[in-house]
CSV table of C-alpha atoms and ligand atoms in Angstrom, one decimal:
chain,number,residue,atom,x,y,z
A,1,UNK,CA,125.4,96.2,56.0
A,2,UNK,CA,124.7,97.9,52.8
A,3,UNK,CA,126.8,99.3,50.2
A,4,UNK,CA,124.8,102.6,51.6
A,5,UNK,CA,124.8,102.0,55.0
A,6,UNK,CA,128.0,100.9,55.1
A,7,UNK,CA,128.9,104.1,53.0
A,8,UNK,CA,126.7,106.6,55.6
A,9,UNK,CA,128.8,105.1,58.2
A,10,UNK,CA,132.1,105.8,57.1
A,11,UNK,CA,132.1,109.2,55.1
A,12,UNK,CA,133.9,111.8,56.4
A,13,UNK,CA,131.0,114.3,58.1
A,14,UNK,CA,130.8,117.9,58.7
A,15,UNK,CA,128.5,118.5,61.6
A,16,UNK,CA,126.8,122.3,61.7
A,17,UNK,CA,124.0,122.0,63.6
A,18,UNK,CA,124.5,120.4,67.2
A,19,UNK,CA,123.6,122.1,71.1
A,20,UNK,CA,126.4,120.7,73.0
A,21,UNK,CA,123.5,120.6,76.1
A,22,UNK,CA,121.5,118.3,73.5
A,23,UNK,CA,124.4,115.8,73.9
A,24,UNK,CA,123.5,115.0,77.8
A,25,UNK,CA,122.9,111.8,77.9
A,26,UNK,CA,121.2,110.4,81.5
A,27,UNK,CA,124.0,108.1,82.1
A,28,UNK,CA,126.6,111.5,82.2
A,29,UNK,CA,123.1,113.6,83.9
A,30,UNK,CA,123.6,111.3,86.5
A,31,UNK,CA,127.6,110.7,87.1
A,32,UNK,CA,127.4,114.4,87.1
A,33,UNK,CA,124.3,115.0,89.7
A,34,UNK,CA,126.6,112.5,91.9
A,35,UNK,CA,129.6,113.9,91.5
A,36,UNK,CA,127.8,117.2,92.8
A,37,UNK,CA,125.6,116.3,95.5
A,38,UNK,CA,122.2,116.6,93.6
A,39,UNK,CA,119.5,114.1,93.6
A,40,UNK,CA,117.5,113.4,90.3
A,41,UNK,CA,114.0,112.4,90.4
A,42,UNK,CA,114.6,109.3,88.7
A,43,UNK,CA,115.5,105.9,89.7
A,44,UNK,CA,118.2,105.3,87.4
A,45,UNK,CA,119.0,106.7,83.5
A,46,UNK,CA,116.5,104.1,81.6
A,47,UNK,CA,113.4,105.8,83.4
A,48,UNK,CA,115.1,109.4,83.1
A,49,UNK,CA,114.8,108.2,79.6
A,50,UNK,CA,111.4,106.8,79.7
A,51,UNK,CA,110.2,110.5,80.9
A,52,UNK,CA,111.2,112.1,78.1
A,53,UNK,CA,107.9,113.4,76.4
A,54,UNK,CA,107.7,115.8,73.6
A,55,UNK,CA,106.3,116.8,70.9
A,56,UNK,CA,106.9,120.2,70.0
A,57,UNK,CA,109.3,122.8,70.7
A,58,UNK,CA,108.2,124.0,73.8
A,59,UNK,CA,107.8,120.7,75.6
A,60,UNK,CA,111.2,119.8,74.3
A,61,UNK,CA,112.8,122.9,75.4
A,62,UNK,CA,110.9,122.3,79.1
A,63,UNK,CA,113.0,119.0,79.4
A,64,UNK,CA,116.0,120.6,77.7
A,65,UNK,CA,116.9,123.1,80.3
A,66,UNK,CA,115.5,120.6,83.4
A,67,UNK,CA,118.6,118.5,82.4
A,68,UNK,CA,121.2,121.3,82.2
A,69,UNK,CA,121.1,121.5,86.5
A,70,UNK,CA,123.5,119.1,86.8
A,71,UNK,CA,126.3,121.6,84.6
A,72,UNK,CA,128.1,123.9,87.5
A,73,UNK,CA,131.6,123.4,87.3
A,74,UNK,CA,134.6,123.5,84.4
A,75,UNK,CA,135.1,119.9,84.2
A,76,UNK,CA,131.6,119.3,84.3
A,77,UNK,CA,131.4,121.6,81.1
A,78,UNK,CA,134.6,119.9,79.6
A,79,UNK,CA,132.7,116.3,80.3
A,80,UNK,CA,129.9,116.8,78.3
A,81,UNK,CA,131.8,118.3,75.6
A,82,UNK,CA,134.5,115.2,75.6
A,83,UNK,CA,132.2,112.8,75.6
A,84,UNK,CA,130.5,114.1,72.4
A,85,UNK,CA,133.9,114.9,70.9
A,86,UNK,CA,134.6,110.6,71.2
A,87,UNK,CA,131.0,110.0,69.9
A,88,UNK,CA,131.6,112.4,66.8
A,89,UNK,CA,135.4,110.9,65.9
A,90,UNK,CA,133.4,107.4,65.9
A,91,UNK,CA,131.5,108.8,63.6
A,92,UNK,CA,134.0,110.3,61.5
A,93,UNK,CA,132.8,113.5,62.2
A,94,UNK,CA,136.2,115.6,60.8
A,95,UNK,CA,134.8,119.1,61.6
A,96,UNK,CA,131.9,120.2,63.5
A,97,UNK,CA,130.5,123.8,64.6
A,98,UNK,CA,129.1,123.1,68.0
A,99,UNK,CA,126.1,125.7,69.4
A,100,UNK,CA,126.5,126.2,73.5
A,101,UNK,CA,123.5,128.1,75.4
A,102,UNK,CA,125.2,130.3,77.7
A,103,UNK,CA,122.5,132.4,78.9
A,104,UNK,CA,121.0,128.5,80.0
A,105,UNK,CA,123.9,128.9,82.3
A,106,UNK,CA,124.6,132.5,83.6
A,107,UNK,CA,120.9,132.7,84.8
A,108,UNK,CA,121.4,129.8,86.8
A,109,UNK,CA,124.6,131.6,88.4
A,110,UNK,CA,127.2,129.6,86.5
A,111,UNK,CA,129.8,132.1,85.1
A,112,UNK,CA,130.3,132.7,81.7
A,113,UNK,CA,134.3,131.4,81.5
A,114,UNK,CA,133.2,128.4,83.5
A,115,UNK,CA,131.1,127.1,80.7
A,116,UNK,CA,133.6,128.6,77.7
A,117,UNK,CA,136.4,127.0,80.0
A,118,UNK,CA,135.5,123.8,80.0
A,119,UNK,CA,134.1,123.6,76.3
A,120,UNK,CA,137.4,124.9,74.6
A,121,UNK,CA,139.2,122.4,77.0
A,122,UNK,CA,137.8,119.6,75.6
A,123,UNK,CA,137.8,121.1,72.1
A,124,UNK,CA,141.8,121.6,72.3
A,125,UNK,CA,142.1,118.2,73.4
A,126,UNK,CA,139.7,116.8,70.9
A,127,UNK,CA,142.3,118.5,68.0
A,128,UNK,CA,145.3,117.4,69.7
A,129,UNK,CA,143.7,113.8,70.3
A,130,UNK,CA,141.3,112.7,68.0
A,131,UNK,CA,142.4,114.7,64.4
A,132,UNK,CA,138.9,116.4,65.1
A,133,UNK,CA,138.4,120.1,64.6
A,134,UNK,CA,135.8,121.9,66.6
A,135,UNK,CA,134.3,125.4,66.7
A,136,UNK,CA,131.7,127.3,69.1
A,137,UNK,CA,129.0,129.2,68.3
A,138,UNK,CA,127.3,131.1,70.5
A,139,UNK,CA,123.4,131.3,71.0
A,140,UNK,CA,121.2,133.8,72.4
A,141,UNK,CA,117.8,132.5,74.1
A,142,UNK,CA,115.0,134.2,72.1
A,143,UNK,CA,112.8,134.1,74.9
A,144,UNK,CA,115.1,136.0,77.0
A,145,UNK,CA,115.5,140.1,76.5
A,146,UNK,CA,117.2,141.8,73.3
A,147,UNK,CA,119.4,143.7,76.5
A,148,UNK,CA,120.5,140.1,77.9
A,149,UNK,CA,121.7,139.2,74.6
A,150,UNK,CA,123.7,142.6,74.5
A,151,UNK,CA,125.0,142.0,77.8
A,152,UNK,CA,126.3,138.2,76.9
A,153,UNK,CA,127.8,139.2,73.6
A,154,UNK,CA,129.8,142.0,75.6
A,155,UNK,CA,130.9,139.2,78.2
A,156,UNK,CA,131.8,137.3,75.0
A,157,UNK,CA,134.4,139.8,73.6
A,158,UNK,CA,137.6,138.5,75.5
A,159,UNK,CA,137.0,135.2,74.1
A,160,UNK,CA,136.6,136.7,70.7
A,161,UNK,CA,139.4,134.1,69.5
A,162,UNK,CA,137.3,131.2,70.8
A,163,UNK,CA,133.9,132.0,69.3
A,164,UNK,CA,133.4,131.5,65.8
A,165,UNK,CA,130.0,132.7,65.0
A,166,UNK,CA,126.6,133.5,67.0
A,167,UNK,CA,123.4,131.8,66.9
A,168,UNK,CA,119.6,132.5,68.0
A,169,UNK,CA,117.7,129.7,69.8
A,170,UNK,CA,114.8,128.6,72.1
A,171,UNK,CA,111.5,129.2,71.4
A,172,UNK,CA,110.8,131.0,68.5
A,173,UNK,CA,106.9,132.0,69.5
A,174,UNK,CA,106.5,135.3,69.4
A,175,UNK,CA,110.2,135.8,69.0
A,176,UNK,CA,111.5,137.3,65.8
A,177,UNK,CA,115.0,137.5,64.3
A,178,UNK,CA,114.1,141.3,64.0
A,179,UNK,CA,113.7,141.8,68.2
A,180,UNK,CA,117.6,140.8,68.2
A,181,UNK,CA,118.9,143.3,65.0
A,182,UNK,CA,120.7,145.9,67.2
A,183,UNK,CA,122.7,142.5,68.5
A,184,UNK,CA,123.4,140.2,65.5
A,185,UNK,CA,124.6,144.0,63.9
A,186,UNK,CA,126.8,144.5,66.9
A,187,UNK,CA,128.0,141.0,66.4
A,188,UNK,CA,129.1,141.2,62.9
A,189,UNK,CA,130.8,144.2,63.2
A,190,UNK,CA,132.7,142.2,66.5
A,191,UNK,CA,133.6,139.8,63.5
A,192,UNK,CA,131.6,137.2,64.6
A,193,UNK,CA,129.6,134.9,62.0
A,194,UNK,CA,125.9,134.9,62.2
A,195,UNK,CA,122.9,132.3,61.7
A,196,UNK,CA,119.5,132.1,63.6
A,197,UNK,CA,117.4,129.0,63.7
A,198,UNK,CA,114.2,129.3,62.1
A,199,UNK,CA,112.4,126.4,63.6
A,200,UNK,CA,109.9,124.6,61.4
A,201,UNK,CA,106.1,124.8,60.8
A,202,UNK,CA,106.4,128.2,63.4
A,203,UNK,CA,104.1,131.0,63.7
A,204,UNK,CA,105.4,133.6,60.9
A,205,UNK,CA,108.2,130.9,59.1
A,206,UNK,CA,108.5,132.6,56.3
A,207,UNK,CA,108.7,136.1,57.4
A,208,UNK,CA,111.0,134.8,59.7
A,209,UNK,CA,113.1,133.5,57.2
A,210,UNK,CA,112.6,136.5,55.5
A,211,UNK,CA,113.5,139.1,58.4
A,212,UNK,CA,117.0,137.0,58.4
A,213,UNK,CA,117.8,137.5,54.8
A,214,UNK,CA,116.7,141.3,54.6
A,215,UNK,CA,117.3,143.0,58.2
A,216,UNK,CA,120.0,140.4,59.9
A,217,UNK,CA,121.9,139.2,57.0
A,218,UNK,CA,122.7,135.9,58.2
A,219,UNK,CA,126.0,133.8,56.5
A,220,UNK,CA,123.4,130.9,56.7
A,221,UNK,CA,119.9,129.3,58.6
A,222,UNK,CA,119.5,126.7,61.1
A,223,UNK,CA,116.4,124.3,60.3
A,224,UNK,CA,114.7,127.1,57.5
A,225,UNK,CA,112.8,124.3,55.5
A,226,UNK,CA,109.9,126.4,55.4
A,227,UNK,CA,111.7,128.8,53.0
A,228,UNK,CA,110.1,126.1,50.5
A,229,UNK,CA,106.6,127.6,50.9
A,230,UNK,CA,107.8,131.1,49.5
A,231,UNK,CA,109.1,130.5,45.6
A,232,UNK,CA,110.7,133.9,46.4
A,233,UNK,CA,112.8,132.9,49.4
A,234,UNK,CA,113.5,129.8,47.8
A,235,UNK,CA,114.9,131.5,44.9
A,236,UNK,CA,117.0,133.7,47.2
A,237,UNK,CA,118.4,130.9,48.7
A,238,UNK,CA,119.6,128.9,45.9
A,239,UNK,CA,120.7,132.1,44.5
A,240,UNK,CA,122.9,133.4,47.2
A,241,UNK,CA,124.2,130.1,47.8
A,242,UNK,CA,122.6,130.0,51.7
A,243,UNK,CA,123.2,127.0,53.5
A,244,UNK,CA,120.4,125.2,55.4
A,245,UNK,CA,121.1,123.1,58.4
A,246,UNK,CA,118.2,120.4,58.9
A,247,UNK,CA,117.7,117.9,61.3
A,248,UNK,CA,115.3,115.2,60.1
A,249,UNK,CA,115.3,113.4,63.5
A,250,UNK,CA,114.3,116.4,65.3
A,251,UNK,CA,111.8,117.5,62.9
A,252,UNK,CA,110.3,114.1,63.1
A,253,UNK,CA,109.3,115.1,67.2
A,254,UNK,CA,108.9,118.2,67.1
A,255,UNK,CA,106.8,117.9,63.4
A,256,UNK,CA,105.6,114.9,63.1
A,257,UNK,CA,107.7,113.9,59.8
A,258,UNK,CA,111.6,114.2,59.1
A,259,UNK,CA,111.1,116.3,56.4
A,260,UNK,CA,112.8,114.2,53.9
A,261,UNK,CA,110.7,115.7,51.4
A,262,UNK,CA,112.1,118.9,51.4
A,263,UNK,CA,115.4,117.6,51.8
A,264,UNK,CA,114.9,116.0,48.1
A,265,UNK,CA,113.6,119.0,47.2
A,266,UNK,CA,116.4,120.9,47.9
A,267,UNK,CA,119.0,118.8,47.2
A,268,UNK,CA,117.2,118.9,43.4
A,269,UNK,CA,117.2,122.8,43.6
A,270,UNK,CA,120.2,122.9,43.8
A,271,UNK,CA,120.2,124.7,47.5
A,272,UNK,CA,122.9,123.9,49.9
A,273,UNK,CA,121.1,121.4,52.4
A,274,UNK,CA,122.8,119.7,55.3
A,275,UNK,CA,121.9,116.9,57.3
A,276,UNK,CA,122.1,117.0,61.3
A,277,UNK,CA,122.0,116.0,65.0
A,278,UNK,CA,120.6,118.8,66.9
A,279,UNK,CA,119.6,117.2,70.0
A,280,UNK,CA,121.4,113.8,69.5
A,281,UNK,CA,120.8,113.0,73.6
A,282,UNK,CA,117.1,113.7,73.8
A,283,UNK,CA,116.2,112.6,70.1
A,284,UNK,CA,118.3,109.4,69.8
A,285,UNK,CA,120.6,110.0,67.1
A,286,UNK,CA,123.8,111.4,65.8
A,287,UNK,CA,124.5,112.7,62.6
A,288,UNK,CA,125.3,109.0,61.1
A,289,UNK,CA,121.6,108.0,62.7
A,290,UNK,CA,119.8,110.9,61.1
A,291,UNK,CA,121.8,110.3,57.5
A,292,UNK,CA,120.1,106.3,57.9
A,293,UNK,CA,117.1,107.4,59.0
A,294,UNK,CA,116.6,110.2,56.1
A,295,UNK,CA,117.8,107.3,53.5
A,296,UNK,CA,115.1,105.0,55.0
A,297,UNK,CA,112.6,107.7,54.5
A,298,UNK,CA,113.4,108.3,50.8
A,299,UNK,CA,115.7,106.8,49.6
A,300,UNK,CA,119.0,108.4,49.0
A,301,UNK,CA,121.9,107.5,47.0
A,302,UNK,CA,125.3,107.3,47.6
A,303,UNK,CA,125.8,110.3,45.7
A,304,UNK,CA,123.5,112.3,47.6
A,305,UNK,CA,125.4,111.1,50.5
A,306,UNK,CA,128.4,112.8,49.4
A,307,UNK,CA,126.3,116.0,48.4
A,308,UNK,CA,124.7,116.2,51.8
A,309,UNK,CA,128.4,116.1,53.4
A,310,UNK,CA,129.9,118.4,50.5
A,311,UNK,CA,127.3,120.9,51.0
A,312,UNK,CA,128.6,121.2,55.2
A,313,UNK,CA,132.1,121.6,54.2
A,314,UNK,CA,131.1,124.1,51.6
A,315,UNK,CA,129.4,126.1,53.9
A,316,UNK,CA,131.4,125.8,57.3
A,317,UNK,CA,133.2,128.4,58.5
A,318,UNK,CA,136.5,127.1,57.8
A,319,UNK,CA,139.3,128.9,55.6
A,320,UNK,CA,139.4,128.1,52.1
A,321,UNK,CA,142.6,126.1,52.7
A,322,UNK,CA,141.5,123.5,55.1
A,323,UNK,CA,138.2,123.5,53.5
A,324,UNK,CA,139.8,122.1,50.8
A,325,UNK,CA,141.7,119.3,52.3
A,326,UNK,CA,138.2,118.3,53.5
A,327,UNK,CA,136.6,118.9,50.2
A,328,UNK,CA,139.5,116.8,48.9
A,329,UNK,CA,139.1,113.4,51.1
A,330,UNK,CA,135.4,113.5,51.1
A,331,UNK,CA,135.3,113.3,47.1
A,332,UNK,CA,138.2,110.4,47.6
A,333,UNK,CA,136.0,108.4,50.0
A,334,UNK,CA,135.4,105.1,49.2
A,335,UNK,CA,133.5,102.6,52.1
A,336,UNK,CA,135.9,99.7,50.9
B,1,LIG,N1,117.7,124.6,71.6
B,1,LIG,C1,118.1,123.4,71.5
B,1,LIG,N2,117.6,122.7,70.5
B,1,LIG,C2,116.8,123.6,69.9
B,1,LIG,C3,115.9,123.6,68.7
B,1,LIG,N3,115.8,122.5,68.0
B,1,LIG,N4,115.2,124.7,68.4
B,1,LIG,C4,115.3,125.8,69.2
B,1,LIG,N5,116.1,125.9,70.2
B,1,LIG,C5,116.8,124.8,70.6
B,2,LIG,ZN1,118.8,123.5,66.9
């Protein structure tokens, strides 16, 4: 190993940008489709694997909610989440805010508190367990009806205490941030913090990125690299300190590069980049494979490193307090 690899490996990580349903891996699809009487139409998990096919964000999101079937009961929904939770502490993941899809689930009749349930579960257990701290945030499908986002924010409110923040996912076609105002305002006066993905290379990026700066006021932007084509937006980023949450191994499928470029280019600017997993299951890698594979790409130092991770802590939703003991034993990291 590296003095960089080696480094990559062990810093302490701040994960922002990870679909707990993006962590089903076919080995779990299929202890789960036993354990609940459903047949898979694959031999075993290498050829479930073999299937997968994408190369955008609609063919990845086809395969993406296929998988979620085998997800019906609690401890199904505590299963997945534990077995990320293990993956992450490997990784010295410290803190990570963790997006789950539950409209993925209520439209396929599984209640709302079965999936919350089984999540915060495994969450308690991963603080109590593993010295990792976890948050949910909770994502709306864009494709689905500004009225069904309504309705699952309502359903939300007794778990207030369990939700950090809400998110907007899916596909983004033909789906603006502006089509869910009336909700994210709902939800930030509910206390909740906001973000939206704004997927990359999409019809209407910019004024996408745009609409969630001026009409939603989001407290940051998942993906967003196409704020970089708009000098304005990319002055009003860096400016109101804005964090961006990018996944170079996802970008790389659904894109065709990692967009390591940008990454630089941020980083330079001065704009609060992260690095991240999204999909770690269906695009093979978790955050300490998408840190190696943006350094192969470019390279990066070790400093950068540390920036990348700095920048997630800085702009997690964490109080200032704890923020700082993370701050704190990320600046003393040191591989050896
Ligand atoms: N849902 C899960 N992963 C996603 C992504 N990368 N973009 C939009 N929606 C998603
Ligand atoms: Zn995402």
């Amino acid at each position: 190993m590296t003095e960089l690899t080696e480094f990559i490996t062990g810093v302490p990580k701040c994960e922002l940008h990870l679909h707990i349903e993006g962590t089903l891996e076919p080995e779990l699809k299929f202890a789960l489709a036993a354990r609940n009487h459903l047949t898979l139409p694959y031999a075993d998990a290498a050829e479930m694997r073999a299937a997968y096919d994408f190369h955008d964000l609609p063919s990845f999101l086809k395969i993406y909610y296929e998988g979620m079937a085998v997800l019906l009961t609690e401890q199904d929904f505590y299963d997945l989440a534990w077995a990320y939770l293990i993956k992450a502490r490997a990784q010295n993941v410290r803190y990570a805010e963790i997006f789950f899809d539950p409209q993925a689930h209520t439209s396929r009749g599984v209640p709302f508190a079965t999936v919350l349930g089984g999540l915060r579960r495994a969450m308690l257990d991963a603080r109590r367990l593993l010295g990792l701290r976890a948050e949910l945030i909770l994502c709306f499908l864009r494709d689905f009806s500004a009225e069904y986002a309504m309705a699952t924010l309502m359903e939300s409110l007794p778990y207030k205490e369990w939700i950090i923040g809400v998110g907007l996912d899916s596909d983004e076609k033909g789906n603006p941030p502006v089509k869910f105002a009336e909700v994210f305002a709902r939800a930030r006066a509910e206390g909740y913090f906001l973000t939206m993905h704004c997927d990359v290379d999409q019809e209407n990026s910019t004024e996408h990125i745009r609409q969630c700066l001026d009409v939603i006021g989001v407290d940051r932007i998942d993906h967003g690299v196409n704020a970089l084509d708009d000098p304005a937006l990319q002055a009003e980023i860096a400016g109101r300190g804005l964090g961006l949450t990018v996944c170079p191994i996802s970008n790389g499928y659904v894109r065709g590069d990692l967009g390591h470029r940008a990454i630089r280019r941020m980083l330079d600017l001065g704009i609060l980049v992260t690095v991240n997993s999204d999909d770690p299951a269906y695009f093979s890698g978790y955050v300490t494979e998408n840190l190696l594979a943006l350094h192969e790409a470019l390279p990066l130092s070790l400093e950068d490193v540390r920036l990348l991770e700095r920048n997630a802590f800085e702009i997690a939703w964490l109080p200032n307090a704890v923020k700082d003991r993370y701050l704190a034993e990320l600046a003393a990291f040191s591989p050896s």
